[in-house]
Coordinates of C-alpha atoms in Angstrom, one line a residue:
X29 CA -18.8 -47.4 10.4
X30 CA -18.3 -44.7 7.6
X31 CA -21.4 -44.3 5.0
X32 CA -20.5 -41.9 2.7
X33 CA -23.6 -39.9 0.8
X34 CA -24.3 -37.2 -2.0
X35 CA -26.7 -35.1 -0.6
X36 CA -28.6 -31.9 -2.6
X37 CA -27.1 -29.1 -2.7
X38 CA -29.3 -27.5 -0.3
X39 CA -29.2 -30.2 1.8
X40 CA -25.3 -29.9 1.8
X41 CA -25.3 -26.5 2.4
X42 CA -28.2 -26.1 4.9
X43 CA -26.4 -28.7 7.2
X44 CA -22.9 -27.2 7.0
X45 CA -24.2 -23.8 8.1
X46 CA -26.3 -25.3 10.5
X47 CA -24.0 -27.4 13.0
X48 CA -22.9 -27.2 15.2
X49 CA -23.8 -23.9 16.3
X50 CA -27.3 -23.6 15.0
X51 CA -30.2 -25.8 14.6
X52 CA -31.1 -27.5 11.7
X53 CA -34.7 -26.9 9.4
X54 CA -37.6 -29.3 9.8
X55 CA -36.8 -30.5 6.4
X56 CA -33.3 -30.3 6.8
X57 CA -33.6 -32.4 9.9
X58 CA -36.5 -35.0 8.5
X59 CA -34.5 -35.4 5.4
X60 CA -31.2 -36.4 7.9
X61 CA -33.4 -39.0 10.0
X62 CA -34.6 -40.8 6.6
X63 CA -31.3 -41.1 5.5
X64 CA -30.0 -42.2 8.8
X65 CA -32.9 -44.8 9.3
X66 CA -33.9 -42.6 12.0
X67 CA -38.1 -42.6 13.2
X68 CA -39.9 -40.9 15.7
X69 CA -37.9 -40.0 19.0
X70 CA -34.9 -40.0 17.2
X71 CA -32.5 -37.1 17.0
X72 CA -30.1 -36.4 13.6
X73 CA -26.7 -37.0 14.0
X74 CA -24.2 -34.0 15.1
X75 CA -21.3 -32.2 13.4
X76 CA -18.0 -33.6 14.1
X77 CA -15.3 -32.0 11.6
X78 CA -15.2 -31.1 8.0
X79 CA -12.3 -31.9 5.5
X80 CA -11.7 -31.6 2.1
X81 CA -9.8 -33.6 -0.3
X82 CA -7.1 -31.8 -2.4
X83 CA -7.8 -31.9 -6.5
X84 CA -4.5 -32.3 -8.6
X85 CA -3.2 -29.4 -10.2
X86 CA -4.1 -28.9 -13.8
X87 CA -1.4 -29.3 -16.7
X88 CA -1.4 -29.0 -20.3
X89 CA -2.9 -32.4 -20.5
X90 CA -6.1 -31.0 -19.4
X91 CA -5.2 -26.9 -20.8
X92 CA -8.6 -25.9 -20.9
X93 CA -8.7 -26.5 -17.3
X94 CA -5.6 -24.1 -16.4
X95 CA -6.6 -21.3 -18.5
X96 CA -10.5 -21.1 -16.5
X97 CA -11.4 -21.7 -12.7
X98 CA -11.5 -25.4 -11.8
X99 CA -12.6 -26.7 -8.6
X100 CA -12.2 -30.7 -8.2
X101 CA -12.5 -31.0 -3.9
X102 CA -14.8 -32.7 -2.1
X103 CA -16.3 -31.5 1.3
X104 CA -16.7 -34.3 4.0
X105 CA -18.4 -34.0 6.8
X106 CA -17.5 -36.5 9.6
X107 CA -21.0 -36.7 11.7
X108 CA -21.3 -38.3 15.3
X109 CA -22.6 -41.5 14.3
X110 CA -19.7 -41.9 12.4
X111 CA -21.1 -41.2 8.8
X112 CA -19.6 -39.1 6.5
X113 CA -21.3 -36.6 4.1
X114 CA -19.7 -35.9 1.2
X115 CA -20.3 -32.5 -1.1
X116 CA -18.6 -32.0 -4.4
X117 CA -17.5 -28.3 -4.6
X118 CA -18.2 -26.1 -7.7
X119 CA -17.5 -22.4 -8.8
X120 CA -20.1 -20.2 -9.4
X121 CA -19.6 -16.4 -10.9
X122 CA -21.9 -13.8 -10.7
X123 CA -20.1 -11.8 -13.3
X124 CA -17.0 -11.5 -15.2
X125 CA -15.7 -7.7 -14.8
X126 CA -16.7 -5.9 -18.3
X127 CA -20.4 -7.6 -18.4
X128 CA -23.7 -5.6 -18.6
X129 CA -25.3 -6.1 -15.3
X130 CA -28.5 -5.2 -13.7
X131 CA -28.5 -1.6 -12.6
X132 CA -32.3 -2.3 -10.6
X133 CA -33.7 -0.1 -12.1
X134 CA -34.9 -1.7 -15.0
X135 CA -31.3 -0.6 -16.6
X136 CA -27.7 -1.9 -17.0
X137 CA -24.4 -0.8 -15.7
X138 CA -20.9 -2.1 -16.6
X139 CA -19.2 -4.0 -14.1
X140 CA -15.8 -3.0 -12.4
X141 CA -16.4 0.3 -14.2
X142 CA -14.1 3.1 -13.1
X143 CA -15.7 6.8 -12.5
X144 CA -13.8 10.0 -11.7
X145 CA -14.7 12.2 -8.8
X146 CA -18.1 13.6 -10.2
X147 CA -19.5 9.9 -10.8
X148 CA -18.3 9.9 -14.4
X149 CA -17.3 7.2 -16.2
X150 CA -13.6 6.7 -17.2
X151 CA -13.1 6.6 -20.9
X152 CA -10.3 4.4 -22.2
X153 CA -9.6 6.1 -25.9
X154 CA -6.6 4.0 -26.5
X155 CA -8.4 2.1 -29.5
X156 CA -8.9 4.4 -32.3
X157 CA -13.1 4.6 -33.3
X158 CA -13.4 2.1 -30.0
X159 CA -13.8 4.5 -27.3
X160 CA -15.3 2.6 -24.0
X161 CA -15.4 2.8 -20.4
X162 CA -11.9 1.4 -18.3
X163 CA -13.1 -1.1 -16.5
X164 CA -11.3 -3.2 -13.8
X165 CA -9.4 -7.1 -14.6
X166 CA -9.2 -7.1 -10.8
X167 CA -11.7 -7.9 -8.6
X168 CA -10.4 -8.0 -4.9
X169 CA -11.3 -7.7 -1.6
X170 CA -15.3 -9.2 -0.9
X171 CA -17.4 -9.0 1.7
X172 CA -21.2 -11.4 2.1
X173 CA -23.5 -9.7 4.5
X174 CA -27.4 -9.2 5.4
X175 CA -29.1 -5.9 6.6
X176 CA -32.0 -5.4 8.4
X177 CA -35.4 -4.9 6.8
X178 CA -34.2 -4.6 3.4
X179 CA -36.0 -2.9 0.9
X180 CA -34.5 -3.9 -2.8
X181 CA -37.3 -4.8 -5.2
X182 CA -37.1 -7.9 -7.4
X183 CA -36.2 -10.5 -4.5
X184 CA -38.0 -13.4 -4.7
X185 CA -36.2 -15.4 -1.6
X186 CA -34.0 -13.2 1.0
X187 CA -31.5 -10.2 0.1
X188 CA -28.2 -10.8 0.5
X189 CA -25.5 -8.2 -0.5
X190 CA -22.1 -8.5 -1.0
X191 CA -19.3 -5.3 -1.4
X192 CA -16.8 -6.1 -4.0
X193 CA -13.6 -3.9 -4.2
X194 CA -11.9 -3.4 -7.7
X195 CA -7.6 -3.1 -6.9
X196 CA -6.8 -2.0 -10.6
X197 CA -6.7 -2.3 -14.2
X198 CA -3.7 -3.6 -15.9
X199 CA -3.6 -2.5 -19.0
X200 CA -6.1 -0.7 -21.4
X201 CA -7.7 -2.0 -24.5
X202 CA -4.5 -1.4 -26.5
X203 CA -3.0 -3.5 -24.5
X204 CA 0.1 -2.1 -23.9
X205 CA -0.7 1.2 -22.3
X206 CA 0.1 0.6 -18.9
X207 CA -2.9 1.4 -16.2
X208 CA -1.4 0.1 -12.8
X209 CA -2.6 2.8 -10.1
X210 CA -3.6 5.4 -12.6
X211 CA -7.2 4.9 -11.9
X212 CA -9.0 5.7 -8.7
X213 CA -10.2 1.9 -7.7
X214 CA -14.5 1.2 -7.3
X215 CA -16.0 -0.5 -4.8
X216 CA -19.6 -1.8 -5.7
X217 CA -22.4 -3.3 -4.1
X218 CA -23.9 -6.3 -5.0
X219 CA -27.7 -6.9 -4.5
X220 CA -28.1 -10.9 -4.2
X221 CA -31.3 -12.9 -4.2
X222 CA -30.7 -15.8 -2.0
X223 CA -32.6 -18.8 -3.3
X224 CA -34.4 -20.4 -0.3
X225 CA -34.6 -23.7 -1.8
X226 CA -31.2 -24.4 -3.5
X227 CA -29.0 -21.5 -1.4
X228 CA -28.2 -20.5 -4.9
X229 CA -27.4 -16.3 -5.1
X230 CA -28.1 -14.4 -8.1
X231 CA -27.5 -11.3 -8.7
X232 CA -30.3 -8.3 -9.2
X233 CA -28.6 -5.0 -8.4
X234 CA -25.0 -4.0 -9.3
X235 CA -24.8 -0.4 -7.4
X236 CA -21.3 1.5 -7.4
X237 CA -20.6 3.5 -4.7
X238 CA -20.0 7.3 -4.5
X239 CA -16.6 7.3 -3.2
X240 CA -16.0 11.7 -3.8
X241 CA -16.6 12.4 -0.2
X242 CA -13.6 10.2 0.9
X243 CA -11.3 11.6 -2.1
X244 CA -11.8 8.4 -4.4
X245 CA -9.9 5.2 -3.2
X246 CA -6.2 4.3 -4.0
X247 CA -5.5 0.3 -4.9
X248 CA -8.1 -1.3 -2.7
X249 CA -6.8 -4.8 -2.1
X250 CA -7.9 -7.3 0.4
X251 CA -10.8 -6.8 2.8
X252 CA -12.4 -8.2 5.8
X253 CA -16.0 -8.3 7.4
X254 CA -16.4 -6.6 10.7
X255 CA -17.9 -8.1 13.0
X256 CA -20.6 -5.4 13.0
X257 CA -21.2 -5.6 9.2
X258 CA -19.4 -3.5 7.3
X259 CA -17.0 -4.1 4.7
X260 CA -13.4 -2.7 5.9
X261 CA -11.6 -1.6 2.9
X262 CA -8.0 -1.0 1.9
X263 CA -5.6 1.5 0.5
X264 CA -2.3 -0.4 -0.3
X265 CA 1.4 1.1 -1.1
X266 CA 0.8 4.5 0.0
X267 CA 2.4 6.6 -2.1
X268 CA 5.3 8.6 -0.8
X269 CA 4.5 12.1 0.0
X270 CA 8.2 13.2 -0.1
X271 CA 8.9 12.2 -3.9
X272 CA 5.4 12.9 -5.2
X273 CA 6.3 15.5 -7.8
X274 CA 8.3 13.1 -9.8
X275 CA 5.4 10.1 -9.3
X276 CA 4.2 10.1 -12.7
X277 CA 1.6 7.1 -11.7
X278 CA 0.1 9.4 -9.0
X279 CA 0.1 12.2 -11.0
X280 CA -2.1 10.1 -14.0
X281 CA -4.5 9.1 -10.9
X282 CA -5.2 12.6 -10.4
X283 CA -5.4 13.2 -13.8
X284 CA -8.0 10.5 -14.3
X285 CA -10.0 11.4 -11.3
X286 CA -10.0 14.9 -10.9
X287 CA -9.2 16.4 -14.8
X288 CA -6.1 17.7 -12.9
X289 CA -2.7 15.8 -12.7
X290 CA -1.5 17.9 -9.6
X291 CA -4.5 18.3 -7.6
X292 CA -5.2 14.8 -6.1
X293 CA -3.4 15.0 -2.1
X294 CA -0.8 11.8 -1.5
X295 CA -1.8 12.2 2.5
X296 CA -5.5 11.5 1.4
X297 CA -4.1 7.7 0.7
X298 CA -3.2 4.6 2.5
X299 CA -6.0 4.7 5.2
X300 CA -8.6 2.2 5.8
X301 CA -11.9 2.6 4.6
X302 CA -15.3 1.2 5.8
X303 CA -18.6 0.8 3.7
X304 CA -22.0 0.7 5.3
X305 CA -24.4 -1.2 3.5
X306 CA -28.1 0.2 3.3
X307 CA -31.5 -1.4 3.2
X308 CA -32.0 -0.4 -0.3
X309 CA -28.9 -1.6 -2.0
X310 CA -26.5 1.0 -1.6
X311 CA -23.8 2.5 0.5
X312 CA -21.5 4.8 2.6
X313 CA -18.0 5.0 2.7
X314 CA -15.8 6.6 5.2
X315 CA -11.9 6.7 5.3
X316 CA -10.4 6.1 9.1
X317 CA -7.1 8.5 9.3
X318 CA -6.3 7.2 12.9
X319 CA -5.3 3.1 11.6
X320 CA -2.1 4.4 10.3
X321 CA -1.0 5.6 6.7
X322 CA 0.7 2.2 5.6
X323 CA 0.4 -0.3 2.8
X324 CA -3.3 -1.2 3.9
X325 CA -3.6 -5.1 2.7
X326 CA -6.7 -5.9 4.8
X327 CA -7.2 -5.9 8.8
X328 CA -8.8 -8.0 11.0
X329 CA -10.9 -6.8 13.8
X330 CA -11.1 -9.1 16.9
X331 CA -13.9 -10.3 18.5
X332 CA -13.8 -7.4 21.4
X333 CA -15.1 -5.2 18.5
X334 CA -11.9 -2.7 19.2
X335 CA -8.8 -4.4 18.5
X336 CA -7.4 -4.7 14.8
X337 CA -4.3 -6.2 13.0
X338 CA -3.2 -4.8 10.2
X339 CA -1.5 -6.8 7.1
X340 CA 0.8 -4.2 6.0
X341 CA 2.2 -5.0 2.1
X342 CA 5.4 -3.1 1.8
X343 CA 8.9 -4.0 2.0
X344 CA 10.2 -3.3 5.6
X345 CA 6.4 -3.4 6.9
X346 CA 5.8 -3.9 10.4
X347 CA 2.9 -5.4 12.4
X348 CA 0.4 -3.0 13.6
X349 CA -2.3 -2.8 15.8
X350 CA -4.8 -0.4 16.2
X351 CA -7.4 -0.7 19.7
X352 CA -10.2 1.8 19.3
X353 CA -11.7 3.6 21.9
X354 CA -15.1 2.2 21.5
X355 CA -16.8 -1.1 20.5
X356 CA -17.6 -1.1 17.1
X357 CA -16.2 2.6 16.2
X358 CA -12.7 3.0 14.2
X359 CA -12.8 6.8 14.4
X360 CA -10.7 6.9 17.2
X361 CA -7.9 5.0 19.0
X362 CA -4.4 4.4 19.7
X363 CA -1.9 2.9 17.3
X364 CA 0.8 0.3 17.8
X365 CA 3.9 -1.0 16.2
X366 CA 5.4 -4.4 17.2
X367 CA 9.3 -5.0 18.3
X368 CA 10.3 -8.4 17.2
X369 CA 12.5 -10.6 19.8
X370 CA 14.7 -13.2 19.5
X371 CA 14.2 -16.0 17.4
X372 CA 12.0 -15.4 15.2
X373 CA 12.0 -18.0 12.2
X374 CA 9.8 -18.9 9.0
X375 CA 10.6 -22.6 9.8
X376 CA 7.6 -24.2 11.0
X377 CA 9.4 -27.1 12.6
X378 CA 10.9 -23.9 15.1
X379 CA 9.8 -25.3 18.8
X380 CA 10.0 -21.6 19.7
X381 CA 8.0 -18.5 18.9
X382 CA 9.6 -15.0 18.8
X383 CA 8.1 -12.5 21.4
X384 CA 6.3 -9.2 20.3
X385 CA 6.8 -6.4 22.3
X386 CA 4.4 -3.0 21.3
X387 CA 5.5 0.6 20.9
X388 CA 2.6 3.1 21.2
X389 CA 3.1 5.5 18.4
X390 CA 0.1 7.6 19.3
X391 CA -3.7 8.2 20.0
X392 CA -5.9 9.9 17.8
X393 CA -9.2 10.9 16.0
X394 CA -9.9 10.2 12.6
X395 CA -11.1 13.6 11.9
X396 CA -8.3 15.4 13.6
X397 CA -5.7 13.3 11.4
X398 CA -7.7 14.4 8.2
X399 CA -7.4 17.8 9.2
X400 CA -3.4 17.2 9.4
X401 CA -4.0 15.5 6.2
X402 CA -5.6 18.6 4.3
X403 CA -3.4 21.2 5.7
X404 CA 0.4 19.6 5.8
X405 CA 2.8 19.3 3.9
X406 CA 5.6 16.6 4.2
X407 CA 8.0 19.2 5.3
X408 CA 5.9 20.4 7.6
X409 CA 6.2 17.0 9.2
X410 CA 10.0 16.0 9.1
X411 CA 12.9 16.5 7.2
X412 CA 13.7 13.3 5.1
X413 CA 17.6 13.0 3.3
X414 CA 19.1 10.1 1.7
X415 CA 22.5 10.8 2.4
X416 CA 24.3 11.0 5.9
X417 CA 24.1 14.2 6.9
X418 CA 26.3 13.8 9.6
X419 CA 24.1 15.6 11.7
X420 CA 23.0 13.9 15.3
X421 CA 19.8 15.5 15.2
X422 CA 19.1 13.1 12.3
X423 CA 18.1 9.3 12.9
X424 CA 19.0 6.6 10.6
X425 CA 16.0 4.3 9.4
X426 CA 15.7 2.2 6.5
X427 CA 12.0 2.3 5.1
X428 CA 10.5 0.6 1.6
X429 CA 13.5 -0.8 1.2
X430 CA 15.5 2.7 0.9
X431 CA 17.9 4.1 3.9
X432 CA 17.0 7.6 4.8
X433 CA 17.7 10.0 7.4
X434 CA 15.1 11.9 9.4
X435 CA 14.5 14.4 12.0
X436 CA 10.6 15.3 12.9
X437 CA 9.9 18.7 13.3
X438 CA 9.1 19.9 16.9
X439 CA 5.3 18.9 18.2
X440 CA 4.6 17.4 14.5
X441 CA 4.8 13.4 16.6
X442 CA 1.4 12.5 16.1
X443 CA 1.5 13.8 12.6
X444 CA 4.2 11.8 11.7
X445 CA 2.9 8.9 13.8
X446 CA -0.4 8.8 11.6
X447 CA 0.4 10.0 8.1
X448 CA 4.2 8.8 7.8
X449 CA 3.5 5.6 9.5
X450 CA 5.8 3.8 8.6
X451 CA 9.1 6.3 8.8
X452 CA 7.5 7.3 12.5
X453 CA 7.6 3.3 13.1
X454 CA 11.3 2.9 12.3
X455 CA 12.6 6.0 13.9
X456 CA 10.1 4.7 17.2
X457 CA 12.3 1.4 17.0
X458 CA 9.6 -1.0 15.6
X459 CA 10.5 -3.8 13.7
X460 CA 10.0 -2.6 10.3
X461 CA 11.5 -5.6 8.5
X462 CA 8.8 -8.2 6.8
X463 CA 8.6 -8.0 3.0
X464 CA 5.0 -8.3 1.6
X465 CA 2.7 -8.8 4.7
X466 CA -0.7 -9.9 3.4
X467 CA -3.8 -11.0 4.9
X468 CA -4.4 -11.6 7.8
X469 CA -7.2 -13.5 10.0
X470 CA -8.4 -14.9 13.5
X471 CA -9.2 -18.4 15.1
X472 CA -11.3 -17.0 17.8
X473 CA -11.4 -20.0 19.4
X474 CA -7.6 -20.8 20.0
X475 CA -7.3 -17.3 20.1
X476 CA -4.6 -17.5 17.3
X477 CA -4.2 -15.0 14.6
X478 CA -2.9 -15.9 11.0
X479 CA -0.8 -13.8 8.8
X480 CA 0.5 -14.3 5.5
X481 CA 3.9 -13.3 4.7
X482 CA 3.7 -13.3 0.4
X483 CA 7.6 -13.7 0.4
X484 CA 10.5 -13.4 2.7
X485 CA 13.0 -11.6 1.2
X486 CA 15.2 -8.3 0.8
X487 CA 14.5 -6.9 4.0
X488 CA 14.0 -10.0 5.9
X489 CA 17.4 -11.3 4.4
X490 CA 20.5 -10.8 6.9
X491 CA 22.7 -9.0 4.5
X492 CA 20.4 -7.5 2.5
X493 CA 20.6 -3.6 2.1
X494 CA 16.9 -3.2 3.0
X495 CA 17.8 -5.3 6.4
X496 CA 17.8 -3.7 9.8
X497 CA 20.3 -5.8 12.1
X498 CA 19.3 -6.0 15.5
X499 CA 15.5 -5.6 14.9
X500 CA 14.9 -9.2 15.1
X501 CA 13.3 -9.9 11.4
X502 CA 16.8 -11.6 10.2
X503 CA 16.7 -15.2 8.2
X504 CA 19.4 -16.5 6.8
X505 CA 18.1 -16.6 3.0
X506 CA 15.9 -15.7 0.6
X507 CA 12.4 -18.1 0.6
X508 CA 10.4 -16.6 -2.3
X509 CA 7.8 -18.8 -1.9
X510 CA 6.4 -17.4 1.9
X511 CA 5.2 -18.2 4.8
X512 CA 2.1 -17.8 6.7
X513 CA 2.9 -17.2 10.3
X514 CA 0.5 -18.0 13.8
X515 CA 0.2 -14.9 16.6
X516 CA -1.1 -15.7 20.0
X517 CA -3.0 -13.4 21.5
X518 CA -3.7 -12.5 24.8
X519 CA -4.8 -9.6 27.2
X520 CA -3.0 -7.9 30.3
X521 CA -0.6 -6.8 28.2
X522 CA 2.3 -3.2 28.6
X523 CA 3.6 -1.1 25.5
X524 CA 7.1 -0.7 25.8
X525 CA 7.0 1.8 28.7
X526 CA 5.1 0.6 30.9
X527 CA 1.8 1.6 29.9
X528 CA -1.4 -1.1 30.2
X529 CA -3.0 -1.8 26.4
X530 CA -6.3 -2.2 26.7
X531 CA -7.3 -4.9 24.9
X532 CA -7.2 -8.8 25.3
X533 CA -6.5 -9.9 22.0
X534 CA -3.1 -8.2 21.6
X535 CA -0.2 -10.7 19.5
X536 CA 2.2 -11.8 22.1
X537 CA 4.4 -13.5 19.9
X538 CA 5.0 -14.8 16.1
X539 CA 5.7 -18.5 14.8
X540 CA 5.8 -20.0 11.0
X541 CA 2.7 -22.5 10.4
X542 CA 3.1 -23.2 7.0
X543 CA 5.8 -22.2 4.5
X544 CA 6.3 -22.6 0.6
X545 CA 9.2 -24.5 -1.3
X546 CA 11.1 -22.9 -3.3
X547 CA 12.6 -25.8 -6.3
X548 CA 14.3 -25.4 -9.4
X549 CA 11.7 -25.2 -12.0
X550 CA 9.9 -28.3 -13.0
X551 CA 8.5 -29.3 -16.5
X552 CA 5.4 -27.2 -16.4
X553 CA 7.2 -24.0 -14.9
X554 CA 7.1 -24.1 -11.3
X555 CA 9.8 -22.4 -9.0
X556 CA 7.7 -23.5 -6.2
X557 CA 6.7 -26.9 -5.3
X558 CA 3.0 -27.0 -6.5
X559 CA 1.8 -29.4 -3.6
X560 CA 2.5 -26.9 -1.3
X561 CA 1.3 -22.9 -0.4
X562 CA 3.3 -20.5 -2.7
X563 CA 3.1 -17.0 -1.9
X564 CA -0.1 -16.7 0.3
X565 CA -1.9 -13.6 0.2
X566 CA -5.7 -13.7 1.1
X567 CA -6.3 -15.8 4.5
X568 CA -9.7 -16.1 6.0
X569 CA -10.5 -18.8 8.9
X570 CA -13.6 -20.8 8.8
X571 CA -14.8 -21.5 13.2
X572 CA -16.8 -23.8 12.5
X573 CA -14.9 -25.9 9.6
X574 CA -11.9 -25.5 11.8
X575 CA -10.3 -24.5 8.1
X576 CA -7.9 -21.6 7.4
X577 CA -8.6 -20.9 4.1
X578 CA -5.3 -19.5 1.6
X579 CA -5.4 -17.9 -1.4
X580 CA -2.3 -17.4 -3.5
X581 CA -1.0 -14.3 -5.5
X582 CA 2.4 -16.4 -6.7
X583 CA 4.6 -15.6 -9.4
X584 CA 6.1 -19.0 -8.5
X585 CA 2.8 -21.3 -9.6
X586 CA 2.1 -21.4 -13.0
X587 CA -1.5 -21.8 -12.1
X588 CA -2.3 -20.1 -8.5
X589 CA -4.7 -21.9 -6.3
X590 CA -6.9 -21.8 -2.8
X591 CA -6.0 -24.2 -0.4
X592 CA -8.0 -25.6 2.8
X593 CA -5.7 -26.0 5.7
X594 CA -7.6 -28.2 8.9
X595 CA -5.7 -26.9 11.7
X596 CA -6.5 -29.7 14.0
X597 CA -5.8 -32.4 11.1
X598 CA -3.3 -30.7 9.8
X599 CA -4.4 -31.4 6.3
X600 CA -3.6 -29.2 3.3
X601 CA -5.9 -29.2 0.2
X602 CA -6.0 -27.3 -3.0
X603 CA -9.5 -26.6 -3.6
X604 CA -9.4 -24.6 -6.6
X605 CA -7.3 -23.7 -9.2
X606 CA -7.1 -20.0 -11.1
X607 CA -6.5 -19.1 -14.2
X608 CA -3.2 -19.1 -15.3
X609 CA -1.6 -16.0 -14.7
X610 CA -4.1 -15.3 -12.4
X611 CA -4.1 -14.4 -8.8
X612 CA -6.7 -15.9 -6.0
X613 CA -8.4 -12.9 -4.2
X614 CA -12.2 -12.0 -2.8
X615 CA -11.8 -14.8 0.3
X616 CA -14.3 -14.9 2.3
X617 CA -15.1 -17.8 4.6
X618 CA -18.7 -17.5 5.5
X619 CA -20.1 -20.4 8.1
X620 CA -23.6 -19.1 7.8
X621 CA -26.3 -17.0 6.1
X622 CA -29.7 -17.6 6.2
X623 CA -28.6 -21.3 6.8
X624 CA -26.2 -21.9 4.4
X625 CA -22.5 -21.5 3.6
X626 CA -20.3 -20.0 1.0
X627 CA -16.7 -19.6 0.5
X628 CA -16.3 -16.0 -1.6
X629 CA -13.5 -16.3 -4.2
X630 CA -12.4 -14.3 -6.9
X631 CA -9.6 -14.1 -9.4
X632 CA -7.6 -11.1 -11.3
X633 CA -5.5 -10.8 -14.3
X634 CA -5.7 -14.0 -16.2
X635 CA -2.9 -14.2 -18.3
X636 CA -0.5 -11.8 -16.9
X637 CA 2.5 -13.7 -17.9
X638 CA 5.7 -14.4 -16.5
X639 CA 9.0 -16.3 -17.4
X640 CA 7.5 -19.4 -15.5
X641 CA 4.8 -19.6 -17.9
X642 CA 7.1 -19.8 -21.2
X643 CA 6.0 -23.4 -21.2
X644 CA 2.7 -22.8 -21.3
X645 CA 1.8 -19.7 -22.3
X646 CA 1.7 -20.6 -26.4
X647 CA -1.3 -23.1 -25.2
X648 CA -3.1 -21.3 -23.0
X649 CA -2.9 -17.4 -24.6
X650 CA -5.7 -18.1 -26.9
X651 CA -8.2 -20.0 -24.2
X652 CA -7.5 -17.2 -21.6
X653 CA -8.3 -14.6 -24.3
X654 CA -11.4 -16.4 -25.1
X655 CA -12.6 -16.4 -21.8
X656 CA -12.0 -13.6 -20.4
X657 CA -12.0 -10.6 -23.3
X658 CA -8.7 -10.7 -24.0
X659 CA -7.6 -11.0 -20.7
X660 CA -9.6 -7.7 -19.6
X661 CA -12.0 -9.4 -17.7
X662 CA -12.1 -11.4 -14.6
X663 CA -14.6 -13.0 -12.4
X664 CA -16.4 -12.4 -9.1
X665 CA -18.2 -15.4 -7.6
X666 CA -18.4 -18.0 -4.9
X667 CA -17.3 -21.6 -4.4
X668 CA -20.7 -23.9 -3.2
X669 CA -21.9 -27.6 -3.6
X670 CA -22.7 -28.7 -7.4
X671 CA -26.7 -28.5 -8.3
X672 CA -27.2 -32.1 -9.1
X673 CA -26.3 -34.4 -6.6
X674 CA -27.8 -37.7 -5.1
X675 CA -30.9 -37.2 -2.9
X676 CA -30.7 -38.5 0.4
X677 CA -33.9 -40.5 0.3

């Protein structure tokens, strides 16, 4: 018999976090016994499964809901006594970027604010007499974590930390000046006070991380939490070193960071930064130069603490895996790129998977590749020409959507592998044919990784100029709405030269799990089915809930959504709607911290209008402006239970 109940927020979150792997607290156990009619000697019912109801997509009938974060989903937990506990969900922001927040020292600091290499605020002077510090409208990757023996003052409950990175800002305050990629990405540590009665997280300190020792950060996008509790960041769209002299965006970045348009070195960007939080709510940061210089979206470290599957958000991207030499240490190891076998498909109904074999690109330490980055020019590593040189010493490749002919200079294979990774992977025969490979995550129990393809177009489509015939990645027509791929993970693998790969977590095949659906524009403007995923980006998997969370970065949904997909029941549920024109970011599924469960979620660039917004723009634009600082602000926060619900007893 099913008996739905609506417990308090504390019981909801604490119960979910406590089962099935952790015991319930005494108070929660007593409450559950009381609710179930239990007495002395009885035991609490055990957790069986979790599911989410699917909220309706907002429409102009509820225009206010289209212009903010809207949550209309319920989390249902099935228990071993056939009862169901139901918990309404809500969104709780810590701040909207541009808010002044506590610096933990009695003062305030600008959330999402930008700083130069000397940690001085970068000033936006595009509006006369209204100069202000630049701040981001694009918060992205977030990690929620704890640190042993925290020392931050002002904590009444328990200290929890969130690391939040800010990808870029769209426009200067004049609303006209394009600022994408022209500012060094900030990254912040939030010290949060976790109320031990309610589970609520409250911001008590905001600390901007000093990134000067790693030359600043370049377009930080998705992120993940390492198994050892560090924040693994990203730098996507690595600047092309061969065309850097004409790259005005990179020159503006260098000017804003260093005060010198020519000082920034492109080889210092496109790497994988790692942030370690200190007990006092500050942090240190380093870049791992040995993990390949690619369009890092985010990485997923496997449970062996060594094997890392990396998203590569580029045209002509590839599956890359880094296998570290030592556990919990990404400063040295071996980089591999995949070759895709026959049968590749983005159709979830396909019965077979395409095999993956692995090409070793090289082994290196971060220190030696950083030294290469410090000292080498691109022409020291290879020659690149755009027209056929009619010279057999050159190899034809396609990189970043463009056909090139390259020649590796003698003795420069290692530098090429780690500083010109896209070109070198193509040169070595890897399948560099995906388009916009985004988030990655892992289902540990089933030993399956998931990888998002935001769209399946350009280099993936047979006949396209960027497609490489014979590389295994070729679909008959574009699917703009994208797909989520599932990759089986196994040990005992060998690279293409027969050498053993020292990992038990290597992807051995790839098969579509979910796919979006392109449609003719509907009455609201959607060009992808609004009742299905579109342009998946952020991915995170909850082991306890057996649920894959999917955040969208869609130019095909009028509102982007956060979805929950139960991999056992195959139920896809819309959990949250993002403000129209915004992207769902910062996803992090946290099964348990001090007895509570959270789903971290941000959004970015609300009101970034495209042609699909023509129907809604006039109505929603003033609402977005009122909610989010004339489109210059965006929220950082989390999903949790609503604060007022029925009591158990």
